[in-house]
Short mmCIF file of C-alpha atoms and ligand atoms in Angstrom, two decimals:
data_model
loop_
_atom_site.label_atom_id
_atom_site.label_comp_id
_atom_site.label_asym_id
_atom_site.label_seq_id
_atom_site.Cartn_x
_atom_site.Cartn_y
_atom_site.Cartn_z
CA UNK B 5 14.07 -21.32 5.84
CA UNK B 6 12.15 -18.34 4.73
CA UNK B 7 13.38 -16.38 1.74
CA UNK B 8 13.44 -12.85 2.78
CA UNK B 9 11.68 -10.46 1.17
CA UNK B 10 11.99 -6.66 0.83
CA UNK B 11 9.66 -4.48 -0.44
CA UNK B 12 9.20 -0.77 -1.34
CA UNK B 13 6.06 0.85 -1.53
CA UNK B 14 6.03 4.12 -3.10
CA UNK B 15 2.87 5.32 -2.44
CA UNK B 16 1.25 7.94 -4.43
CA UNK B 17 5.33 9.40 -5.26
CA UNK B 18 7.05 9.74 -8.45
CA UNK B 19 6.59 10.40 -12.09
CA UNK B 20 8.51 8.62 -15.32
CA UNK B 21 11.99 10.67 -15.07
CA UNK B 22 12.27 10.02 -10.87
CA UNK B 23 11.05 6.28 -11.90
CA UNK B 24 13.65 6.31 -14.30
CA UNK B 25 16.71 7.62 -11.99
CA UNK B 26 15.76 5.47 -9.23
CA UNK B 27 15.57 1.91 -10.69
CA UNK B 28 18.83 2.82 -12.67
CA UNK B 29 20.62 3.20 -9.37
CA UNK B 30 18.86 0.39 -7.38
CA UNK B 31 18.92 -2.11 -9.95
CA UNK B 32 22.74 -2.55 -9.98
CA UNK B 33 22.82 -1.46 -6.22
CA UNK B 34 20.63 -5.04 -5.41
CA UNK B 35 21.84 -7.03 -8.44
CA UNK B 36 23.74 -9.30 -5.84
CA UNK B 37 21.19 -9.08 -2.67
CA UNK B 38 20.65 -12.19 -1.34
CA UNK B 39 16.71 -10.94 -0.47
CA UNK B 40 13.54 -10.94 -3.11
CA UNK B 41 13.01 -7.49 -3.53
CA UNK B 42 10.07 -5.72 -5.14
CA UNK B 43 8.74 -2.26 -5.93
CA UNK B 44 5.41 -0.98 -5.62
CA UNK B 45 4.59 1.83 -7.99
CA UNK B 46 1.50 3.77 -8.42
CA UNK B 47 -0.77 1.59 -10.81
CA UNK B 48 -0.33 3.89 -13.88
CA UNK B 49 3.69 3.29 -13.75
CA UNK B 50 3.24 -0.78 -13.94
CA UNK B 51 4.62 -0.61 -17.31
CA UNK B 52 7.45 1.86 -16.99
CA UNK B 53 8.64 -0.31 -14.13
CA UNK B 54 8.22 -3.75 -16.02
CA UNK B 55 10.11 -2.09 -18.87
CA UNK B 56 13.05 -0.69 -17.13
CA UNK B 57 13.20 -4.15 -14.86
CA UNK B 58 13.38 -6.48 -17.50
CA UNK B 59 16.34 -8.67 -16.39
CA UNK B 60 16.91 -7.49 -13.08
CA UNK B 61 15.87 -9.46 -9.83
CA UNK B 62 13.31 -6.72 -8.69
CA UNK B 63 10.11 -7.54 -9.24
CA UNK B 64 6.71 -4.94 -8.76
CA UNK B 65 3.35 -5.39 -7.61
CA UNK B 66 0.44 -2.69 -7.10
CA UNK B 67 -0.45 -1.19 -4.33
CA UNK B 68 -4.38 -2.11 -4.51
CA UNK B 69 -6.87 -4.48 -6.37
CA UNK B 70 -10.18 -4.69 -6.79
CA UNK B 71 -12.29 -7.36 -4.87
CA UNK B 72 -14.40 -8.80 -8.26
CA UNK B 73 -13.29 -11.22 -9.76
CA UNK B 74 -14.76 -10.58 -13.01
CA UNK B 75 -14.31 -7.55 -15.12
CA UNK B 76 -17.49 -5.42 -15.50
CA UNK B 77 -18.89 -1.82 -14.66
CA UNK B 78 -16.48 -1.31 -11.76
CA UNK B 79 -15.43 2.12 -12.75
CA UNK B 80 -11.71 3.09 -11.02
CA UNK B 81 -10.85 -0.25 -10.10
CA UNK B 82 -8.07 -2.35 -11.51
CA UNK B 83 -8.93 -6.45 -11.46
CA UNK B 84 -6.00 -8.74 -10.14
CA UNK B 85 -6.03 -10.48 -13.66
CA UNK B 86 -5.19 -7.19 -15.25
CA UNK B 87 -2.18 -6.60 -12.66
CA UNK B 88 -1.20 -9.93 -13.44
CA UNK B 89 -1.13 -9.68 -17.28
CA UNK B 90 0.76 -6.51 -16.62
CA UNK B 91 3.63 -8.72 -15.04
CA UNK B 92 2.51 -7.76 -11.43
CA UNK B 93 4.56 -10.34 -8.90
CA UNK B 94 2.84 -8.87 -5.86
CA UNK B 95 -0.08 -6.57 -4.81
CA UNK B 96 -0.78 -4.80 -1.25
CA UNK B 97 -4.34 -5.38 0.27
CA UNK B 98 -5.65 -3.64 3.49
CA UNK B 99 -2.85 -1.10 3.72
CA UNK B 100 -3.74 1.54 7.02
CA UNK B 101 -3.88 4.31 4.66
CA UNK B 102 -6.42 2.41 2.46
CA UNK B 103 -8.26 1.15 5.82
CA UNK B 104 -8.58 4.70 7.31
CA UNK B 105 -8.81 7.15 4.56
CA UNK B 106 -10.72 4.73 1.73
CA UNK B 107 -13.31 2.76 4.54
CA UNK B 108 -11.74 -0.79 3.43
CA UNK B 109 -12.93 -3.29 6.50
CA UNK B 110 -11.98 -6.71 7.05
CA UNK B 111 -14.59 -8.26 4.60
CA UNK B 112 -13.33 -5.77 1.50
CA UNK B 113 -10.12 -7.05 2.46
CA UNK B 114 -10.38 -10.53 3.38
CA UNK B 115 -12.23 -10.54 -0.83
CA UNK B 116 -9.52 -8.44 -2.64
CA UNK B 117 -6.71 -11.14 -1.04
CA UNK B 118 -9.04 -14.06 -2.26
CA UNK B 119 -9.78 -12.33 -5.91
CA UNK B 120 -5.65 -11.87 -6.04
CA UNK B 121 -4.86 -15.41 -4.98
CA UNK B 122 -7.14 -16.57 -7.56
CA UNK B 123 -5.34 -14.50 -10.30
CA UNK B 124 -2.53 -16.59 -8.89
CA UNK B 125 -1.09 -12.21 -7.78
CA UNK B 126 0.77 -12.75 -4.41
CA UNK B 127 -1.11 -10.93 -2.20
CA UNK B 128 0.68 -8.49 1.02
CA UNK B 129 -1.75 -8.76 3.87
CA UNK B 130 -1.12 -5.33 5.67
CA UNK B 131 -2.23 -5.53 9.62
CA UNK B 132 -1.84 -3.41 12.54
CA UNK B 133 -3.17 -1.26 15.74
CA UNK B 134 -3.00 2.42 16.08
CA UNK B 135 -1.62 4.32 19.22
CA UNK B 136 -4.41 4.19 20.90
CA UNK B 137 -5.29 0.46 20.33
CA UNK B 138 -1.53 0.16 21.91
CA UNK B 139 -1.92 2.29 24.76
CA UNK B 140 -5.31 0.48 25.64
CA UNK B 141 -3.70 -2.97 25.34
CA UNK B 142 -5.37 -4.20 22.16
CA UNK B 143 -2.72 -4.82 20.16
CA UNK B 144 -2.95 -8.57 19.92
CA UNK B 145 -6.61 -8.68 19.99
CA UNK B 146 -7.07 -5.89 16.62
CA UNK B 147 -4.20 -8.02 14.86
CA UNK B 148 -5.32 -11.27 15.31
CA UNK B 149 -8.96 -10.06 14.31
CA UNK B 150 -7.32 -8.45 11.22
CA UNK B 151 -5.75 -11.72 10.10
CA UNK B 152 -8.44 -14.24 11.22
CA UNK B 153 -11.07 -12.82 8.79
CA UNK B 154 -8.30 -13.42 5.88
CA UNK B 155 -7.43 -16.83 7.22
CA UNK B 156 -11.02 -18.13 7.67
CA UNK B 157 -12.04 -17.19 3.95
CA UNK B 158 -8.40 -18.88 2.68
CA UNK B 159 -9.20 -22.43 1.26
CA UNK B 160 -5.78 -25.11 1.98
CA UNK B 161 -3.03 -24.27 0.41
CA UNK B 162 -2.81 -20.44 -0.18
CA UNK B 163 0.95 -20.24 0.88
CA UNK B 164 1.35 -17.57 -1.38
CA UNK B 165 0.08 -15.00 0.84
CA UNK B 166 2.49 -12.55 2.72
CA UNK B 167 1.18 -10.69 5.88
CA UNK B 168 3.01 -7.37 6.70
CA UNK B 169 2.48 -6.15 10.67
CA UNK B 170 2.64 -2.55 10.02
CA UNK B 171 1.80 -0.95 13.21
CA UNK B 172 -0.34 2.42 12.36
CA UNK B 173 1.74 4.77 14.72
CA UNK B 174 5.31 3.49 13.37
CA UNK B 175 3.84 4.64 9.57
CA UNK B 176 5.45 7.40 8.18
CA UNK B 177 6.36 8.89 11.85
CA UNK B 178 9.90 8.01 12.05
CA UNK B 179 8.85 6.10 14.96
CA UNK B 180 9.44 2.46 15.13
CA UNK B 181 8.64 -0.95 16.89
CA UNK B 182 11.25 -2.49 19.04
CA UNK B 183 12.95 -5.22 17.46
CA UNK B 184 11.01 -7.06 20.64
CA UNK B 185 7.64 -4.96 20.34
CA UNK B 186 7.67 -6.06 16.51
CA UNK B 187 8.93 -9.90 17.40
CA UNK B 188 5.87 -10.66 19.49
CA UNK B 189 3.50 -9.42 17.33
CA UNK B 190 5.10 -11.17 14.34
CA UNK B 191 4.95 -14.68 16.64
CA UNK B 192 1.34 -14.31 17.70
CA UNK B 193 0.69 -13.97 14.36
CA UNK B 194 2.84 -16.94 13.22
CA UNK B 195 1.02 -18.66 15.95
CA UNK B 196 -2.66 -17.73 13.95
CA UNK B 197 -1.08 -19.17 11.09
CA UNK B 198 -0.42 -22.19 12.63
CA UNK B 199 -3.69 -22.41 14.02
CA UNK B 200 -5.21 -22.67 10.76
CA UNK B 201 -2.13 -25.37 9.31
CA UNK B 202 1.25 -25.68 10.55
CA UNK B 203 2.78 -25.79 6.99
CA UNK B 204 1.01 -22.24 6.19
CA UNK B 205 2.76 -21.24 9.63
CA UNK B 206 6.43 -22.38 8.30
CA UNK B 207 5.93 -20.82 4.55
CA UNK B 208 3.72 -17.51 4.96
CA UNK B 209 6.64 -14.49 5.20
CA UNK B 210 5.49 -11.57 7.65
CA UNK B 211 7.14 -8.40 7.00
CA UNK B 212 7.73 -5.68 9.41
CA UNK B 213 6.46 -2.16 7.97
CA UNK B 214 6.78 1.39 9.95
CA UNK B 215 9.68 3.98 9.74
CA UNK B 216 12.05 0.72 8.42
CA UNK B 217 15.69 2.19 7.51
CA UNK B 218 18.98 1.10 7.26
CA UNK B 219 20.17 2.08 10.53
CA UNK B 220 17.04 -0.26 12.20
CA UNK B 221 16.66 -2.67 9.28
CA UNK B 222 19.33 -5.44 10.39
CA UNK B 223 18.32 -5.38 14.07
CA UNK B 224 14.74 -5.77 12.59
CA UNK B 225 15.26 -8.64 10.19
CA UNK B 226 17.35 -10.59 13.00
CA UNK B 227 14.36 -11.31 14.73
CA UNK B 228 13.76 -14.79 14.30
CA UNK B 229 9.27 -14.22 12.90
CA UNK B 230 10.90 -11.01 11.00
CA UNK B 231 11.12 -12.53 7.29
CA UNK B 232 11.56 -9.06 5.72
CA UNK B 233 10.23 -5.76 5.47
CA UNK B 234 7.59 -3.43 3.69
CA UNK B 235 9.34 0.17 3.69
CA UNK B 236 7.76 3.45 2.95
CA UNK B 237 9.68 6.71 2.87
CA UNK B 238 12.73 4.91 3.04
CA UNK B 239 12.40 2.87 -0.29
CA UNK B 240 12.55 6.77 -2.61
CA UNK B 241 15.83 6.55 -1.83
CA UNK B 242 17.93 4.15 -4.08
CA UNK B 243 21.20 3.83 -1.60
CA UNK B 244 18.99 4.07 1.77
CA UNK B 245 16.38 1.00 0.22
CA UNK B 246 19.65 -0.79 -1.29
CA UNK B 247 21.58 -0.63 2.53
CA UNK B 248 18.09 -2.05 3.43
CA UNK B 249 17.62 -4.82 1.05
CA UNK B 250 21.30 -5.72 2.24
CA UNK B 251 20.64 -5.34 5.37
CA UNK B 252 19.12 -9.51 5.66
CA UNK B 253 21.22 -12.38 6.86
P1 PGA N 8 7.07 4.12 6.15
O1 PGA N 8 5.78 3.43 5.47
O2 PGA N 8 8.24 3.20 5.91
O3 PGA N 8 7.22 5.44 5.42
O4 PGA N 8 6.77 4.27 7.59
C1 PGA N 8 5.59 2.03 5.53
C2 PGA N 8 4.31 1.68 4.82
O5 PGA N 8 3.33 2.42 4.91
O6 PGA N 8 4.24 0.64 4.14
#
């Protein structure tokens, strides 16, 4: 079995005192979830959140990372190492927003997962079509082509990845996938996984992402390729991510 993972990303939201209100109310809210949950804070709040975490079971991560490996004259970008000896668990890579309003393509993101794997930083694979790419009957075909380049520049054993199917037009929109829109996505993509090793195919989590609340989340997670979720808007809210992160098994 999977362990389920729930995770929030903030976005660009917040500043120290909401930081501080919120992870006072989820931390005891979660203490007994049965999920891993994480939080994904802008970069600059890394050490508020490791501070105010300290023995809790939420863990953070970053919400982007720089594709060189070493540091250098890379000015504005944060290396995996340094997310990692800031206590960083996990870090997004290839999120839409980052793919449509920053020009990251598959090779930019198929490196940054590679330079976070090396700094042993669990990397969130974010995938997904836009309306159109639905409408037109490309879902499958822009998904798989989105996690192929990743897979194909993965050496053996990189079971520490996490791939979140976050279809474009369910971000932010209040609309979602189906449970069984979402399902086959999330086992054609299981499937890709097992192309490339069946053991990577039984260990890699995919997380569903788009307009995830409590009132979908259990329906959601039931699926049997759902391992989890990566919630937006939803994850601000202490009580509304808490209902979520209970919302598994
Ligand atoms: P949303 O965002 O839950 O607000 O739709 C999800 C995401 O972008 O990760």
């Amino acid at each position: 079995m999977r362990q389920a993972l729930i995770a929030g990303n903030w976005k660009m939201h917040g500043d120290s005192q909401q930081i501080h209100q919120l992870l006072g109310e989820l931390k005891p809210a979660v203490a007994d979830a049965e999920a891993d949950i994480a939080v994904i804070p802008p970069a600059v709040y890394i050490p508020l959140c490791d501070e105010l975490l300290k023995g809790s079971n939420v863990v953070f991560g970053a919400q982007n990372v720089s594709e060189q490996r070493e540091q250098g004259a890379f000015t504005g970008e944060l290396a995996a190492s340094m997310l990692k000896d800031c206590g960083c668990t996990y870090v997004l890579v290839g999120h839409s927003e980052r793919r449509a309003l920053y020009g990251e393509n598959d090779a930019l993101v198929a490196g940054k997962v590679a330079a976070a794997l090396a700094a042993e930083l669990k990397p969130i694979l974010c995938v997904g079509e836009s309306r159109a790419q639905r409408e037109a009957n490309e879902t499958l075909e822009v998904v798989g082509q989105q996690v192929d380049v990743v897979l194909s520049t993965l050496a053996d054993g990189h079971d520490q990845l996490t791939i979140a199917y976050e279809p474009v037009w369910a971000i932010g929109t209040g609309l979602t996938a189906s449970p069984e829109q979402a399902q086959e996505v999330h086992a054609f993509i299981r499937s890709k996984l097992a192309a490339h090793s069946q053991a990577l195919a039984e260990k890699v989590r995919i997380l569903y992402g788009g307009s995830v609340k409590a009132a979908n989340a259990k329906e959601l997670f039931s699926q049997p390729d759902i391992d989890g979720g990566l919630v937006g808007g939803a994850s601000l809210d202490a009580a509304e991510f808490a209902a979520i992160c209970h919302s598994i098994g």
